Amino acid sequence: MDWQDDERRQPRVSARERVAALRAQRRRGWWRFLRFGGLALAVLVTVWGLGWLWNAFAASMRLSDPRPVTGGATPANTVFRQPFTVLLLGIDQRDDGAEGVRSDTLILAYVNPNERWVSLLSIPRDTVAVIRGLGEQKINAAYSYGYHHAADLYGRGVDPAAAGAALATETVATLLNLPIDYVAQIDFAGFERLIDAIGGVVIDVPYPLLDSSFPTADYGYERIFIPAGLQVLDGATALRYARSRHGSSDFDRARRQQAIVRAALATVRSRGMLDQASALSALLAEARRSIKTTLPIDDPAALRELIALAQSLETDRIATFSINPREVAVVAEIGSDIYWNRRDLAALVERVRAGPRLDHEPATVQVLNGTPVNGLAARVSRALDNAGFHTLPPANTERRETTVIIDYAGKPTALARLAAHLGLPATQVFANPPADAPPQPLGADIVLLLGRDYNPAWALTP
């Protein structure tokens, strides 16, 4: 029969051979299991190792926040879904500690992650504020006092740097009546390294900066000069540009510091440093050396949100403000101590919280000098430029007693903004040219005619 023939053709397999075959099959199964299991284990070990390395990396940047917690912890997945505030501190800390440690720069960042904008508010270091444990003192004394009295203020074992940052944060929050969520601090050496790490910053210096008494690291002085014009500043030059205060006012110093912050962000974005793994790694490595912060950067999800925000933040979505006499009235000035009007300060904070006014209609403003003060129109134009207005070259006009604003081109939003900025009453603001108005200057939408009643604060550059 056919099946019998087939059976005869099949080789006979002994019992011993069948057992050996089964054992070989089991061995292959175990090797397959070990191979895939080993791969899975290797992946797990790698992920764990990367997590450990990241935690170690983040731990070197993390600054504890010893302030009492007033509410429950924010869930990690919602940490940057609502507006938040960060106090940026520039710290003057010398290696020998001969003059202690102090905050040289205070800038509040109000961040709206949903609408992708940031407001920067510079706080002059001569501002008088109430400091816990000290009373009314210059606000830059808060960091130093907290640093040297960490145990008294926040308990034993608290890092002095964390205590200094915490007291500075408390003081700013009280001054502005605004909660401060996080703090980030950097010292002078770290600032230089970070600017060098991104290849320098491009700054259009509006006018020459000369400082014959710029402080050096060895407590001496040097003469510095930075010419006007578009240029790339390395870390050392950028630090001088940000810190100099003898060649101009402290309010101009705030403007320069904000310009560097904006330029640094623009440089990082334009060079794609956040998109390139090697560049991002180098940048984070330098940040690890230079920055201390209470931001939750040890949470990878939170860090990704911060990087995504930085990647999408356009420079025109960064609004800049400063506490200065043009925006806030000075109640008293005793020596270098400045006492600010609380009502004006509250109004400025509301503008900070409102963010950049992106709905402004484009309009060009020309300032005409109708006073006997030489160069007044140029100084007012420069101040308006720094406040975000687009101005034409200034010129002179006939002498006049009263300052007026005239809209020649139907720009009601820009007209209202300029009037509010200068604080002019409605009787001095014209939506249409009056009968005695001068001819419309070429290219000008709105004209500011300066009269003898001008406010000197209009010419102050923050």
Short mmCIF file of C-alpha atoms in Angstrom, two decimals:
data_model
loop_
_atom_site.label_atom_id
_atom_site.label_comp_id
_atom_site.label_asym_id
_atom_site.label_seq_id
_atom_site.Cartn_x
_atom_site.Cartn_y
_atom_site.Cartn_z
CA MET A 1 0.00 0.00 0.00
CA ASP A 2 1.08 3.54 -0.61
CA TRP A 3 1.14 4.48 3.05
CA GLN A 4 3.29 1.49 3.79
CA ASP A 5 5.76 2.48 1.08
CA ASP A 6 5.92 6.02 2.53
CA GLU A 7 6.56 4.64 5.97
CA ARG A 8 9.38 2.49 4.66
CA ARG A 9 10.94 5.52 2.94
CA GLN A 10 10.90 7.61 6.24
CA PRO A 11 14.13 7.26 8.26
CA ARG A 12 13.62 5.62 11.60
CA VAL A 13 14.28 7.94 14.63
CA SER A 14 15.34 6.38 17.86
CA ALA A 15 14.00 7.43 21.25
CA ARG A 16 17.42 8.83 22.19
CA GLU A 17 17.44 11.06 19.08
CA ARG A 18 13.93 12.31 19.83
CA VAL A 19 14.98 13.30 23.37
CA ALA A 20 18.08 15.09 22.04
CA ALA A 21 15.95 17.00 19.53
CA LEU A 22 13.54 18.10 22.24
CA ARG A 23 16.42 19.29 24.43
CA ALA A 24 17.92 21.28 21.53
CA GLN A 25 14.55 22.90 20.88
CA ARG A 26 14.27 23.90 24.53
CA ARG A 27 17.81 25.34 24.46
CA ARG A 28 16.97 27.42 21.39
CA GLY A 29 13.87 28.71 23.17
CA TRP A 30 15.89 29.67 26.22
CA TRP A 31 18.53 31.42 24.10
CA ARG A 32 15.79 33.29 22.26
CA PHE A 33 14.23 34.30 25.58
CA LEU A 34 17.59 35.35 27.01
CA ARG A 35 18.43 37.29 23.85
CA PHE A 36 15.20 39.29 23.85
CA GLY A 37 15.10 39.49 27.62
CA GLY A 38 18.67 40.77 27.67
CA LEU A 39 17.78 43.39 25.11
CA ALA A 40 14.82 44.51 27.20
CA LEU A 41 17.00 44.57 30.30
CA ALA A 42 19.62 46.62 28.46
CA VAL A 43 16.94 49.12 27.44
CA LEU A 44 15.68 49.35 31.01
CA VAL A 45 19.20 49.83 32.34
CA THR A 46 19.88 52.51 29.71
CA VAL A 47 16.67 54.38 30.53
CA TRP A 48 17.42 54.12 34.23
CA GLY A 49 20.98 55.29 33.62
CA LEU A 50 19.84 58.25 31.53
CA GLY A 51 17.31 59.12 34.21
CA TRP A 52 20.01 58.94 36.85
CA LEU A 53 22.35 61.09 34.77
CA TRP A 54 19.57 63.63 34.11
CA ASN A 55 18.65 63.79 37.78
CA ALA A 56 22.31 64.31 38.64
CA PHE A 57 22.56 66.98 35.94
CA ALA A 58 19.39 68.76 37.09
CA ALA A 59 20.39 68.48 40.75
CA SER A 60 23.45 70.64 40.09
CA MET A 61 21.18 73.44 38.84
CA ARG A 62 18.34 73.05 41.31
CA LEU A 63 18.01 75.63 44.04
CA SER A 64 15.78 74.74 46.96
CA ASP A 65 12.97 77.13 47.83
CA PRO A 66 12.80 77.52 51.63
CA ARG A 67 9.79 79.84 51.51
CA PRO A 68 6.73 78.44 53.33
CA VAL A 69 4.37 76.61 50.97
CA THR A 70 0.99 78.33 50.93
CA GLY A 71 -0.84 75.77 48.76
CA GLY A 72 -0.64 72.24 47.49
CA ALA A 73 2.05 71.15 45.05
CA THR A 74 1.32 71.84 41.40
CA PRO A 75 0.94 68.64 39.34
CA ALA A 76 3.90 68.16 37.00
CA ASN A 77 1.71 67.87 33.92
CA THR A 78 0.16 71.30 34.53
CA VAL A 79 3.19 73.17 35.85
CA PHE A 80 3.51 75.54 32.87
CA ARG A 81 -0.09 75.70 31.67
CA GLN A 82 -0.95 78.95 33.47
CA PRO A 83 0.91 82.30 33.66
CA PHE A 84 3.84 82.19 36.05
CA THR A 85 6.55 84.52 37.31
CA VAL A 86 10.32 84.12 37.56
CA LEU A 87 12.65 86.52 39.36
CA LEU A 88 15.93 86.77 37.43
CA LEU A 89 18.89 87.65 39.66
CA GLY A 90 22.35 88.71 38.58
CA ILE A 91 24.64 88.02 41.51
CA ASP A 92 27.86 89.82 42.39
CA GLN A 93 29.85 87.20 44.26
CA ARG A 94 33.65 87.40 44.38
CA ASP A 95 35.85 84.44 45.17
CA ASP A 96 37.48 86.07 48.18
CA GLY A 97 34.18 87.24 49.65
CA ALA A 98 35.72 90.52 50.82
CA GLU A 99 32.56 92.49 50.11
CA GLY A 100 30.07 89.70 50.66
CA VAL A 101 27.48 88.75 48.07
CA ARG A 102 24.68 90.87 46.63
CA SER A 103 22.18 91.06 43.82
CA ASP A 104 23.37 93.39 41.09
CA THR A 105 20.41 92.88 38.74
CA LEU A 106 16.72 92.21 39.42
CA ILE A 107 14.36 91.50 36.53
CA LEU A 108 10.90 90.04 36.94
CA ALA A 109 9.72 87.82 34.08
CA TYR A 110 5.94 87.37 33.77
CA VAL A 111 5.36 84.43 31.42
CA ASN A 112 2.12 83.52 29.64
CA PRO A 113 2.80 80.06 28.15
CA ASN A 114 -0.59 79.73 26.45
CA GLU A 115 -0.36 82.99 24.50
CA ARG A 116 3.41 82.63 24.10
CA TRP A 117 4.57 85.98 25.45
CA VAL A 118 6.79 87.32 28.24
CA SER A 119 6.93 90.64 30.07
CA LEU A 120 10.23 91.78 31.60
CA LEU A 121 10.19 94.32 34.43
CA SER A 122 13.51 95.77 35.58
CA ILE A 123 13.73 96.88 39.21
CA PRO A 124 16.41 99.48 40.05
CA ARG A 125 18.70 98.25 42.80
CA ASP A 126 18.40 101.61 44.62
CA THR A 127 14.65 101.07 45.07
CA VAL A 128 13.66 101.22 48.74
CA ALA A 129 11.59 98.23 49.84
CA VAL A 130 10.57 96.53 53.08
CA ILE A 131 12.97 93.64 53.77
CA ARG A 132 12.03 91.10 56.43
CA GLY A 133 14.47 91.48 59.31
CA LEU A 134 15.87 94.79 58.03
CA GLY A 135 12.93 97.12 57.51
CA GLU A 136 13.15 99.72 54.75
CA GLN A 137 16.39 99.31 52.82
CA LYS A 138 17.64 99.27 49.24
CA ILE A 139 16.16 96.25 47.56
CA ASN A 140 19.52 94.79 46.52
CA ALA A 141 20.33 94.30 50.23
CA ALA A 142 17.69 91.56 50.48
CA TYR A 143 19.80 88.87 48.82
CA SER A 144 22.86 89.66 50.93
CA TYR A 145 20.88 89.65 54.18
CA GLY A 146 19.17 86.38 53.33
CA TYR A 147 22.49 84.81 52.31
CA HIS A 148 24.18 85.68 55.61
CA HIS A 149 21.15 84.93 57.85
CA ALA A 150 19.87 81.73 56.24
CA ALA A 151 19.43 79.82 59.51
CA ASP A 152 17.68 82.70 61.28
CA LEU A 153 15.24 83.29 58.43
CA TYR A 154 14.56 79.79 57.12
CA GLY A 155 16.01 77.26 59.57
CA ARG A 156 19.16 75.21 60.03
CA GLY A 157 20.82 73.61 57.07
CA VAL A 158 19.32 75.92 54.44
CA ASP A 159 21.69 76.74 51.57
CA PRO A 160 22.76 80.41 51.89
CA ALA A 161 22.23 80.95 48.15
CA ALA A 162 18.70 79.55 48.43
CA ALA A 163 18.00 81.79 51.43
CA GLY A 164 19.33 84.86 49.61
CA ALA A 165 17.17 84.13 46.58
CA ALA A 166 14.14 83.43 48.77
CA LEU A 167 14.39 86.71 50.69
CA ALA A 168 14.94 88.67 47.47
CA THR A 169 11.84 86.97 46.06
CA GLU A 170 9.78 87.76 49.17
CA THR A 171 10.87 91.40 49.00
CA VAL A 172 10.04 91.83 45.32
CA ALA A 173 6.67 90.11 45.79
CA THR A 174 5.81 92.53 48.60
CA LEU A 175 6.99 95.57 46.64
CA LEU A 176 4.96 94.66 43.54
CA ASN A 177 2.07 92.96 45.35
CA LEU A 178 2.55 90.07 42.93
CA PRO A 179 3.29 86.41 43.77
CA ILE A 180 6.70 85.19 42.57
CA ASP A 181 6.66 81.51 41.63
CA TYR A 182 10.30 80.80 40.79
CA VAL A 183 13.75 82.33 40.87
CA ALA A 184 16.80 81.90 38.61
CA GLN A 185 20.19 83.34 39.45
CA ILE A 186 23.51 83.66 37.68
CA ASP A 187 26.80 85.24 38.72
CA PHE A 188 29.07 87.40 36.56
CA ALA A 189 31.41 84.59 35.49
CA GLY A 190 28.47 82.40 34.55
CA PHE A 191 26.93 85.20 32.52
CA GLU A 192 30.14 85.61 30.52
CA ARG A 193 30.39 81.87 29.87
CA LEU A 194 26.79 81.58 28.70
CA ILE A 195 27.10 84.50 26.27
CA ASP A 196 30.31 82.99 24.88
CA ALA A 197 28.62 79.57 24.65
CA ILE A 198 26.01 80.94 22.22
CA GLY A 199 28.64 82.76 20.17
CA GLY A 200 28.00 86.26 21.52
CA VAL A 201 24.97 88.53 21.12
CA VAL A 202 24.15 91.01 18.37
CA ILE A 203 23.36 94.42 19.88
CA ASP A 204 22.60 97.67 18.10
CA VAL A 205 24.21 100.09 20.57
CA PRO A 206 22.16 103.31 20.19
CA TYR A 207 24.87 105.68 21.43
CA PRO A 208 28.48 105.39 22.67
CA LEU A 209 28.94 104.13 26.22
CA LEU A 210 31.86 105.59 28.17
CA ASP A 211 32.49 104.60 31.78
CA SER A 212 35.72 105.75 33.40
CA SER A 213 34.99 103.98 36.72
CA PHE A 214 33.82 100.50 35.80
CA PRO A 215 34.42 98.14 38.78
CA THR A 216 36.82 95.24 38.25
CA ALA A 217 36.91 91.82 39.93
CA ASP A 218 39.88 92.86 42.10
CA TYR A 219 37.91 95.84 43.51
CA GLY A 220 39.64 98.35 41.29
CA TYR A 221 38.34 100.40 38.37
CA GLU A 222 38.90 100.52 34.65
CA ARG A 223 37.88 102.72 31.77
CA ILE A 224 35.56 101.13 29.23
CA PHE A 225 34.24 102.40 25.91
CA ILE A 226 31.66 100.70 23.70
CA PRO A 227 31.01 102.53 20.41
CA ALA A 228 27.59 103.03 18.89
CA GLY A 229 26.37 100.77 16.10
CA LEU A 230 25.47 97.18 15.32
CA GLN A 231 28.03 94.77 16.75
CA VAL A 232 28.56 91.32 18.26
CA LEU A 233 29.39 91.45 21.96
CA ASP A 234 31.30 88.58 23.55
CA GLY A 235 30.69 87.55 27.15
CA ALA A 236 33.11 90.01 28.76
CA THR A 237 31.89 92.97 26.69
CA ALA A 238 28.24 92.05 27.19
CA LEU A 239 28.80 92.00 30.95
CA ARG A 240 30.36 95.46 30.82
CA TYR A 241 27.49 96.71 28.67
CA ALA A 242 24.95 95.28 31.12
CA ARG A 243 26.62 96.49 34.33
CA SER A 244 27.95 99.96 33.51
CA ARG A 245 26.14 102.70 35.39
CA HIS A 246 28.63 105.59 35.62
CA GLY A 247 28.43 106.52 31.94
CA SER A 248 24.62 106.82 32.04
CA SER A 249 21.67 106.39 34.38
CA ASP A 250 20.60 103.26 36.24
CA PHE A 251 17.44 103.33 34.13
CA ASP A 252 19.46 103.17 30.91
CA ARG A 253 21.31 100.28 32.51
CA ALA A 254 17.98 98.42 32.86
CA ARG A 255 17.23 99.00 29.17
CA ARG A 256 20.64 97.58 28.21
CA GLN A 257 20.13 94.49 30.36
CA GLN A 258 16.75 93.81 28.76
CA ALA A 259 18.27 94.30 25.30
CA ILE A 260 20.83 91.59 26.09
CA VAL A 261 18.13 89.17 27.30
CA ARG A 262 16.18 89.69 24.08
CA ALA A 263 19.32 89.40 21.94
CA ALA A 264 20.42 86.19 23.68
CA LEU A 265 17.05 84.55 23.03
CA ALA A 266 17.06 85.73 19.41
CA THR A 267 20.58 84.32 18.95
CA VAL A 268 19.68 80.92 20.38
CA ARG A 269 16.58 80.70 18.17
CA SER A 270 18.21 81.99 14.98
CA ARG A 271 21.09 79.51 15.28
CA GLY A 272 18.73 76.62 16.00
CA MET A 273 20.59 75.75 19.18
CA LEU A 274 17.48 74.26 20.78
CA ASP A 275 16.88 71.98 17.79
CA GLN A 276 20.40 70.55 17.46
CA ALA A 277 21.28 67.81 19.90
CA SER A 278 24.98 68.72 20.13
CA ALA A 279 24.33 72.46 20.48
CA LEU A 280 21.59 71.89 23.06
CA SER A 281 23.85 69.53 25.01
CA ALA A 282 26.64 72.11 25.09
CA LEU A 283 24.22 74.85 26.10
CA LEU A 284 22.74 72.76 28.90
CA ALA A 285 26.23 71.82 30.09
CA GLU A 286 27.14 75.49 30.39
CA ALA A 287 23.82 76.25 32.07
CA ARG A 288 24.64 73.54 34.58
CA ARG A 289 27.78 75.43 35.59
CA SER A 290 26.26 78.89 35.60
CA ILE A 291 22.60 78.88 36.64
CA LYS A 292 20.81 77.99 39.86
CA THR A 293 17.02 77.91 39.79
CA THR A 294 13.90 76.74 41.60
CA LEU A 295 12.24 75.96 38.26
CA PRO A 296 11.33 72.23 38.15
CA ILE A 297 13.93 71.34 35.53
CA ASP A 298 14.39 67.90 37.09
CA ASP A 299 10.99 67.05 35.61
CA PRO A 300 11.68 66.15 31.94
CA ALA A 301 8.12 67.08 30.94
CA ALA A 302 8.48 70.53 32.49
CA LEU A 303 11.86 71.02 30.82
CA ARG A 304 10.39 70.07 27.44
CA GLU A 305 7.65 72.66 27.93
CA LEU A 306 10.23 75.33 28.78
CA ILE A 307 12.32 74.50 25.71
CA ALA A 308 9.22 74.47 23.50
CA LEU A 309 8.25 77.89 24.86
CA ALA A 310 11.72 79.27 24.16
CA GLN A 311 11.64 77.84 20.63
CA SER A 312 8.32 79.48 19.81
CA LEU A 313 8.89 82.84 21.52
CA GLU A 314 9.31 85.62 18.97
CA THR A 315 11.17 88.75 20.06
CA ASP A 316 8.10 90.91 19.37
CA ARG A 317 6.30 88.82 22.00
CA ILE A 318 8.71 90.08 24.68
CA ALA A 319 7.43 93.26 26.32
CA THR A 320 9.93 95.32 28.30
CA PHE A 321 9.11 97.55 31.26
CA SER A 322 11.10 99.24 33.99
CA ILE A 323 10.46 101.16 37.16
CA ASN A 324 11.65 104.64 36.21
CA PRO A 325 10.57 108.26 36.80
CA ARG A 326 8.77 108.43 33.46
CA GLU A 327 6.46 105.57 34.45
CA VAL A 328 6.35 105.86 38.24
CA ALA A 329 6.44 109.07 40.25
CA VAL A 330 9.29 109.48 42.74
CA VAL A 331 7.91 110.18 46.21
CA ALA A 332 11.32 110.93 47.70
CA GLU A 333 14.98 110.53 46.81
CA ILE A 334 17.34 110.50 49.78
CA GLY A 335 20.89 110.20 48.61
CA SER A 336 20.68 107.31 46.15
CA ASP A 337 17.65 105.75 47.88
CA ILE A 338 14.48 106.01 45.76
CA TYR A 339 10.93 105.80 47.14
CA TRP A 340 8.33 105.11 44.42
CA ASN A 341 4.66 106.06 44.28
CA ARG A 342 2.66 102.96 45.18
CA ARG A 343 -0.34 103.75 42.96
CA ASP A 344 1.82 104.29 39.90
CA LEU A 345 3.73 101.11 40.71
CA ALA A 346 0.49 99.11 40.85
CA ALA A 347 -0.56 100.52 37.47
CA LEU A 348 2.79 99.51 35.97
CA VAL A 349 2.40 95.96 37.31
CA GLU A 350 -0.99 95.72 35.59
CA ARG A 351 0.66 96.68 32.30
CA VAL A 352 3.27 93.98 32.89
CA ARG A 353 0.51 91.41 33.41
CA ALA A 354 -1.23 92.56 30.23
CA GLY A 355 1.83 91.68 28.16
CA PRO A 356 2.87 93.03 24.75
CA ARG A 357 0.28 95.11 22.93
CA LEU A 358 0.31 93.24 19.68
CA ASP A 359 -2.76 94.98 18.29
CA HIS A 360 -1.03 98.33 17.85
CA GLU A 361 -1.59 99.79 14.45
CA PRO A 362 1.65 100.77 12.70
CA ALA A 363 2.28 104.50 12.91
CA THR A 364 5.28 106.78 12.57
CA VAL A 365 5.75 109.63 15.02
CA GLN A 366 7.79 112.77 14.46
CA VAL A 367 8.77 115.01 17.35
CA LEU A 368 9.05 118.74 16.59
CA ASN A 369 10.80 121.00 19.10
CA GLY A 370 8.90 124.22 19.81
CA THR A 371 10.96 125.03 22.91
CA PRO A 372 14.25 126.88 23.35
CA VAL A 373 15.87 123.70 24.74
CA ASN A 374 18.39 122.47 22.20
CA GLY A 375 18.28 118.76 21.45
CA LEU A 376 15.05 118.16 23.34
CA ALA A 377 13.23 116.61 20.37
CA ALA A 378 16.10 114.18 19.81
CA ARG A 379 16.06 113.04 23.44
CA VAL A 380 12.28 112.64 23.46
CA SER A 381 12.45 110.69 20.18
CA ARG A 382 15.05 108.34 21.64
CA ALA A 383 12.88 107.77 24.73
CA LEU A 384 9.85 107.05 22.54
CA ASP A 385 11.89 104.57 20.49
CA ASN A 386 12.82 102.72 23.66
CA ALA A 387 9.13 102.66 24.66
CA GLY A 388 8.22 100.90 21.42
CA PHE A 389 7.17 103.81 19.20
CA HIS A 390 8.51 104.18 15.67
CA THR A 391 9.88 107.69 15.23
CA LEU A 392 11.22 109.76 12.35
CA PRO A 393 14.24 112.06 12.69
CA PRO A 394 13.27 115.01 14.92
CA ALA A 395 13.14 118.61 13.76
CA ASN A 396 12.50 122.14 15.04
CA THR A 397 9.35 124.19 14.66
CA GLU A 398 8.08 127.61 15.72
CA ARG A 399 8.13 128.42 19.42
CA ARG A 400 4.94 127.45 21.22
CA GLU A 401 3.59 127.39 24.77
CA THR A 402 1.49 124.23 24.73
CA THR A 403 2.43 120.68 23.79
CA VAL A 404 -0.01 118.96 21.44
CA ILE A 405 -0.30 115.68 19.52
CA ILE A 406 -1.84 115.73 16.04
CA ASP A 407 -3.00 112.70 14.06
CA TYR A 408 -2.60 113.36 10.32
CA ALA A 409 -3.27 109.82 9.06
CA GLY A 410 -6.22 108.42 11.01
CA LYS A 411 -4.33 106.30 13.57
CA PRO A 412 -6.65 106.42 16.62
CA THR A 413 -5.09 103.49 18.51
CA ALA A 414 -1.55 104.80 18.15
CA LEU A 415 -2.73 108.32 19.00
CA ALA A 416 -4.41 107.13 22.20
CA ARG A 417 -1.37 105.10 23.17
CA LEU A 418 1.00 108.05 22.71
CA ALA A 419 -1.33 110.38 24.64
CA ALA A 420 -1.56 107.88 27.51
CA HIS A 421 2.21 107.36 27.48
CA LEU A 422 2.85 111.10 27.82
CA GLY A 423 -0.11 111.72 30.13
CA LEU A 424 -1.56 114.51 27.98
CA PRO A 425 -5.18 115.60 28.54
CA ALA A 426 -7.76 115.25 25.77
CA THR A 427 -7.68 119.00 25.13
CA GLN A 428 -4.12 118.65 23.80
CA VAL A 429 -4.79 115.62 21.60
CA PHE A 430 -6.20 116.11 18.09
CA ALA A 431 -7.62 113.26 16.04
CA ASN A 432 -7.67 115.63 13.05
CA PRO A 433 -5.34 118.56 12.29
CA PRO A 434 -6.70 121.84 13.73
CA ALA A 435 -6.81 124.99 11.63
CA ASP A 436 -3.46 126.28 12.93
CA ALA A 437 -1.64 122.92 12.53
CA PRO A 438 1.60 122.93 10.56
CA PRO A 439 1.68 121.01 7.26
CA GLN A 440 2.01 117.24 7.61
CA PRO A 441 5.71 116.29 7.59
CA LEU A 442 6.72 113.80 4.93
CA GLY A 443 6.22 110.24 6.16
CA ALA A 444 4.77 111.23 9.55
CA ASP A 445 1.44 109.81 10.71
CA ILE A 446 1.41 111.53 14.10
CA VAL A 447 3.27 114.68 15.15
CA LEU A 448 4.25 115.58 18.69
CA LEU A 449 4.72 119.36 18.97
CA LEU A 450 6.74 120.13 22.10
CA GLY A 451 5.81 123.34 23.90
CA ARG A 452 7.21 125.15 26.92
CA ASP A 453 4.94 123.08 29.17
CA TYR A 454 6.76 119.83 28.27
CA ASN A 455 7.45 117.26 30.98
CA PRO A 456 11.22 116.66 31.46
CA ALA A 457 10.44 112.99 32.17
CA TRP A 458 9.52 112.53 28.49
CA ALA A 459 13.20 112.76 27.63
CA LEU A 460 14.32 110.12 30.13
CA THR A 461 15.51 106.86 28.59
CA PRO A 462 14.69 103.88 30.85
#
